[in-house]
Short mmCIF file of C-alpha atoms in Angstrom, two decimals:
data_model
loop_
_atom_site.label_atom_id
_atom_site.label_comp_id
_atom_site.label_asym_id
_atom_site.label_seq_id
_atom_site.Cartn_x
_atom_site.Cartn_y
_atom_site.Cartn_z
CA MET A 194 31.19 5.00 13.74
CA LYS A 195 29.33 1.67 13.93
CA ILE A 196 31.32 -0.47 16.32
CA GLU A 197 29.06 -3.43 15.58
CA SER A 198 30.78 -3.53 12.18
CA LEU A 199 34.20 -4.21 13.69
CA THR A 200 35.92 -7.25 12.21
CA VAL A 201 38.07 -7.93 15.30
CA ALA A 202 37.06 -9.54 18.58
CA LEU A 203 36.62 -6.77 21.11
CA ARG A 204 37.89 -7.42 24.61
CA PRO A 205 40.21 -5.59 26.99
CA ARG A 206 43.75 -6.60 26.10
CA THR A 207 47.14 -5.95 27.58
CA ALA A 208 49.18 -3.34 25.73
CA TRP A 209 51.39 -5.95 24.07
CA GLU A 210 48.37 -8.00 23.01
CA ALA A 211 47.03 -4.82 21.42
CA VAL A 212 50.33 -4.37 19.56
CA GLU A 213 50.02 -7.93 18.25
CA LEU A 214 46.44 -7.22 17.18
CA GLY A 215 47.63 -4.23 15.15
CA THR A 216 50.42 -6.15 13.44
CA ALA A 217 47.99 -9.02 12.71
CA LEU A 218 45.69 -6.52 10.97
CA VAL A 219 48.63 -5.39 8.85
CA ARG A 220 49.34 -8.98 7.83
CA ARG A 221 45.66 -9.58 7.04
CA HIS A 222 45.44 -6.53 4.80
CA ALA A 223 48.98 -6.64 3.43
CA SER A 224 47.98 -6.26 -0.20
CA ALA A 225 45.76 -3.22 0.47
CA ILE A 226 48.59 -1.56 2.40
CA TRP A 227 51.73 -2.32 0.40
CA LYS A 228 50.36 -1.75 -3.10
CA PRO A 229 49.62 1.96 -2.58
CA TRP A 230 52.73 2.24 -0.40
CA LEU A 231 54.98 1.10 -3.25
CA LEU A 232 53.08 3.07 -5.90
CA LEU A 233 53.53 6.31 -3.95
CA THR A 234 56.89 5.95 -2.23
CA LEU A 235 58.82 4.51 -5.19
CA PRO A 236 58.29 7.53 -7.50
CA VAL A 237 59.11 9.86 -4.59
CA PHE A 238 62.27 7.86 -3.93
CA VAL A 239 63.34 8.08 -7.60
CA LEU A 240 62.60 11.81 -7.80
CA LEU A 241 64.45 12.70 -4.61
CA ASN A 242 67.50 10.65 -5.54
CA ALA A 243 67.60 12.15 -9.03
CA MET A 244 67.52 15.66 -7.56
CA ALA A 245 70.12 14.77 -4.93
CA TRP A 246 72.39 13.19 -7.57
CA ALA A 247 72.20 16.41 -9.59
CA ILE A 248 73.58 18.42 -6.67
CA ASP A 249 75.95 15.65 -5.54
CA ALA A 250 74.27 15.28 -2.14
CA LEU A 251 72.67 11.86 -2.15
CA TRP A 252 72.53 11.82 1.64
CA LEU A 253 69.83 14.47 1.39
CA ALA A 254 67.58 12.06 -0.49
CA GLY A 255 67.96 9.45 2.23
CA LEU A 256 67.26 12.03 4.92
CA ALA A 257 64.19 13.34 3.06
CA MET A 258 62.71 9.85 2.65
CA TRP A 259 63.20 9.21 6.34
CA TRP A 260 61.71 12.57 7.29
CA LEU A 261 58.62 11.99 5.12
CA LYS A 262 57.63 8.82 7.00
CA PRO A 263 54.59 10.46 8.70
CA ALA A 264 53.21 11.43 5.29
CA PHE A 265 53.59 7.85 4.05
CA ASP A 266 52.20 6.41 7.30
CA ARG A 267 48.81 7.87 6.46
CA MET A 268 48.31 5.17 3.82
CA ALA A 269 48.61 2.27 6.24
CA LEU A 270 46.46 4.06 8.82
CA PHE A 271 43.81 4.88 6.20
CA VAL A 272 43.57 1.23 5.16
CA LEU A 273 43.52 -0.17 8.70
CA SER A 274 40.99 2.33 10.02
CA ARG A 275 38.52 1.28 7.34
CA ALA A 276 39.37 -2.38 7.01
CA VAL A 277 38.77 -2.94 10.73
CA PHE A 278 35.12 -1.97 10.06
CA GLY A 279 34.86 -4.35 7.10
CA ASP A 280 35.40 -1.73 4.37
CA VAL A 281 38.80 -2.46 2.83
CA PRO A 282 39.69 0.43 0.48
CA THR A 283 41.04 -0.21 -2.98
CA THR A 284 44.49 0.95 -4.03
CA ARG A 285 42.93 3.77 -6.04
CA GLN A 286 40.86 4.94 -3.07
CA THR A 287 43.86 4.89 -0.74
CA LEU A 288 46.04 6.89 -3.12
CA ALA A 289 43.24 9.38 -3.86
CA ALA A 290 42.66 9.91 -0.13
CA GLN A 291 46.26 11.03 0.41
CA ARG A 292 45.54 14.35 -1.30
CA GLU A 293 43.26 15.48 1.52
CA TRP A 294 42.98 12.92 4.31
CA GLY A 295 44.91 14.04 7.37
CA ARG A 296 46.67 16.78 5.44
CA SER A 297 45.97 19.44 8.06
CA TRP A 298 47.97 17.40 10.60
CA LEU A 299 50.98 16.91 8.34
CA PRO A 300 52.83 20.16 9.19
CA GLY A 301 52.90 19.20 12.86
CA TYR A 302 53.99 15.63 12.21
CA LEU A 303 56.68 16.78 9.80
CA LEU A 304 57.98 19.52 12.13
CA TRP A 305 57.64 19.68 15.92
CA ARG A 306 56.10 16.19 16.32
CA ARG A 307 58.43 14.49 13.84
CA LEU A 308 60.79 13.01 16.42
CA SER A 309 58.11 12.06 18.93
CA PRO A 310 58.42 8.40 20.02
CA LEU A 311 54.62 8.42 20.49
CA ARG A 312 53.83 9.09 16.84
CA SER A 313 52.26 5.70 16.09
CA LEU A 314 49.83 6.14 19.00
CA ASN A 315 49.00 9.82 18.50
CA MET A 316 48.38 9.71 14.75
CA PRO A 317 45.20 7.61 15.03
CA VAL A 318 43.87 9.98 17.71
CA ASP A 319 44.50 13.06 15.57
CA LEU A 320 43.68 11.75 12.10
CA LEU A 321 40.70 9.55 12.94
CA GLU A 322 38.82 11.56 15.56
CA GLY A 323 38.85 14.97 13.92
CA ALA A 324 39.39 16.97 17.10
CA ARG A 325 41.45 20.15 16.98
CA GLY A 326 43.43 22.28 19.41
CA SER A 327 42.70 21.71 23.07
CA ASP A 328 40.15 18.99 22.26
CA ALA A 329 42.81 16.97 20.44
CA ARG A 330 45.27 17.46 23.29
CA GLY A 331 42.61 16.31 25.74
CA ARG A 332 41.96 13.17 23.71
CA ARG A 333 45.68 12.37 23.59
CA ARG A 334 45.92 12.84 27.36
CA ALA A 335 42.88 10.65 27.94
CA LEU A 336 43.99 7.79 25.70
CA GLY A 337 47.76 7.82 25.77
CA PRO A 338 49.43 7.89 29.23
CA PRO A 339 48.75 4.26 30.30
CA VAL A 340 50.47 2.95 27.16
CA HIS A 341 53.10 5.63 26.57
CA GLY A 342 55.88 3.31 27.73
CA VAL A 343 54.81 0.56 25.34
CA SER A 344 54.50 3.06 22.50
CA VAL A 345 58.06 4.26 23.08
CA LEU A 346 59.32 0.66 23.17
CA VAL A 347 57.47 -0.09 19.92
CA THR A 348 59.27 2.84 18.31
CA LEU A 349 62.66 1.58 19.51
CA VAL A 350 61.93 -2.00 18.45
CA CYS A 351 60.84 -0.96 14.96
CA LEU A 352 63.92 1.26 14.55
CA ASN A 353 66.11 -1.70 15.47
CA PHE A 354 64.25 -3.96 13.06
CA GLU A 355 64.77 -1.42 10.26
CA LEU A 356 68.48 -1.31 11.04
CA ALA A 357 68.63 -5.12 11.11
CA VAL A 358 66.89 -5.39 7.74
CA PHE A 359 69.19 -2.73 6.26
CA VAL A 360 72.32 -4.56 7.46
CA ALA A 361 70.92 -7.91 6.33
CA LEU A 362 70.18 -6.61 2.83
CA ALA A 363 73.60 -4.96 2.62
CA GLY A 364 75.34 -8.20 3.60
CA LEU A 365 73.17 -10.49 1.49
CA ALA A 366 75.65 -10.59 -1.41
CA ILE A 367 78.33 -12.11 0.85
CA LEU A 368 76.22 -15.26 1.15
CA PHE A 369 76.81 -16.03 -2.51
CA VAL A 370 80.60 -15.62 -2.36
CA PRO A 371 82.62 -18.86 -2.10
CA ASP A 372 84.64 -19.07 1.10
CA VAL A 373 88.00 -18.86 -0.70
CA TYR A 374 87.08 -15.45 -2.15
CA VAL A 375 85.47 -13.83 0.89
CA GLN A 376 88.63 -12.04 2.02
CA GLN A 377 89.25 -10.60 -1.45
CA VAL A 378 85.63 -9.49 -1.80
CA LEU A 379 85.66 -7.79 1.59
CA ALA A 380 88.90 -5.99 0.73
CA ARG A 381 87.40 -4.78 -2.55
CA ALA A 382 84.18 -3.72 -0.79
CA TRP A 383 86.19 -1.69 1.72
CA ALA A 384 88.03 0.03 -1.13
CA VAL A 385 84.71 0.90 -2.79
CA LEU A 386 83.36 2.28 0.49
CA ARG A 387 86.40 4.52 0.83
CA GLU A 388 85.95 5.81 -2.73
CA ALA A 389 82.22 6.46 -2.03
CA PRO A 390 80.99 6.48 -5.65
CA ALA A 391 77.59 8.01 -6.39
CA TRP A 392 75.97 4.68 -7.16
CA LEU A 393 76.85 3.50 -3.66
CA GLY A 394 74.85 6.36 -2.19
CA VAL A 395 71.84 5.42 -4.32
CA LEU A 396 72.22 1.78 -3.28
CA SER A 397 72.38 2.75 0.39
CA ASN A 398 69.24 4.87 0.01
CA ALA A 399 67.50 2.01 -1.79
CA LEU A 400 68.32 -0.42 1.02
CA ALA A 401 67.04 2.07 3.59
CA TRP A 402 63.83 2.53 1.58
CA GLY A 403 63.39 -1.24 1.38
CA ALA A 404 63.86 -1.65 5.14
CA THR A 405 61.42 1.17 5.86
CA SER A 406 58.85 -0.20 3.41
CA LEU A 407 58.96 -3.56 5.16
CA ILE A 408 58.78 -2.38 8.79
CA GLU A 409 56.92 0.95 8.81
CA PRO A 410 53.40 -0.43 8.15
CA PHE A 411 53.83 -2.72 11.16
CA TYR A 412 54.84 0.31 13.23
CA VAL A 413 51.63 2.07 12.19
CA GLY A 414 49.63 -1.08 12.86
CA ALA A 415 51.08 -1.45 16.36
CA GLY A 416 50.04 2.10 17.24
CA PHE A 417 46.59 1.54 15.76
CA GLY A 418 46.20 -1.61 17.87
CA LEU A 419 47.07 0.35 21.01
CA TYR A 420 44.55 3.02 20.02
CA LEU A 421 41.75 0.49 19.47
CA ASN A 422 42.46 -1.15 22.81
CA ARG A 423 42.41 2.14 24.69
CA ARG A 424 39.08 3.05 23.08
CA THR A 425 37.72 -0.33 24.16
CA GLN A 426 38.97 0.11 27.72
CA ILE A 427 37.68 3.67 28.11
CA GLU A 428 34.40 3.47 26.20
CA ALA A 429 33.57 -0.20 26.86
CA TRP A 430 32.96 -1.09 23.22
CA ASP A 431 32.95 -4.77 24.10
CA VAL A 432 30.16 -4.22 26.68
CA GLU A 433 28.14 -2.13 24.24
CA ILE A 434 28.26 -4.87 21.60
CA ALA A 435 27.36 -7.54 24.16
#
């Protein structure tokens, strides 16, 4: 790894400054991140909902899309980890990399590590450094503890943002209803919710997918920013460049 190729200004930052650095990188490389994200997650979304519709269990499709987040997160992390060294991957390269890159870590992140609030911080350590077993655990212990609290808060903040986006998208139609009809529309909407038609389940899953697609890359970016900052603090990258 040639740290002299880094495209960000290296200096010791506070944890929250590091989070902002990560989200700024996501904004800078938005096209490289969201193009492959949409090209991969949209077909998966359609397939899962079609299968769930067939068995009349659309909630399973929503749950599966939520559970597969760590697999999708690899795309944003792949782009950021290369773009920060000045080598922004193409959409084709990012999608092709998903067949192998980080695949050995997926079982853990889809099973016993799936609910970890430290996922955004630990994934860069595991996927980018290549350590295994006790070496990987040692690296996580060396890098993580000083920023564990911030990492947990980042997870909670991003979950709340996803919920806010979901609610905002669900209530968007009300903005276009004239005031005199709002009460009637709300009454009709409540009746539809009680009937719970199949299309409503698909719509709910689509809104959840949209909220996740908007927020999740920033969640990955925040963890990557924390990771970069901890590497700088521990290994003095800024001093080495100077």
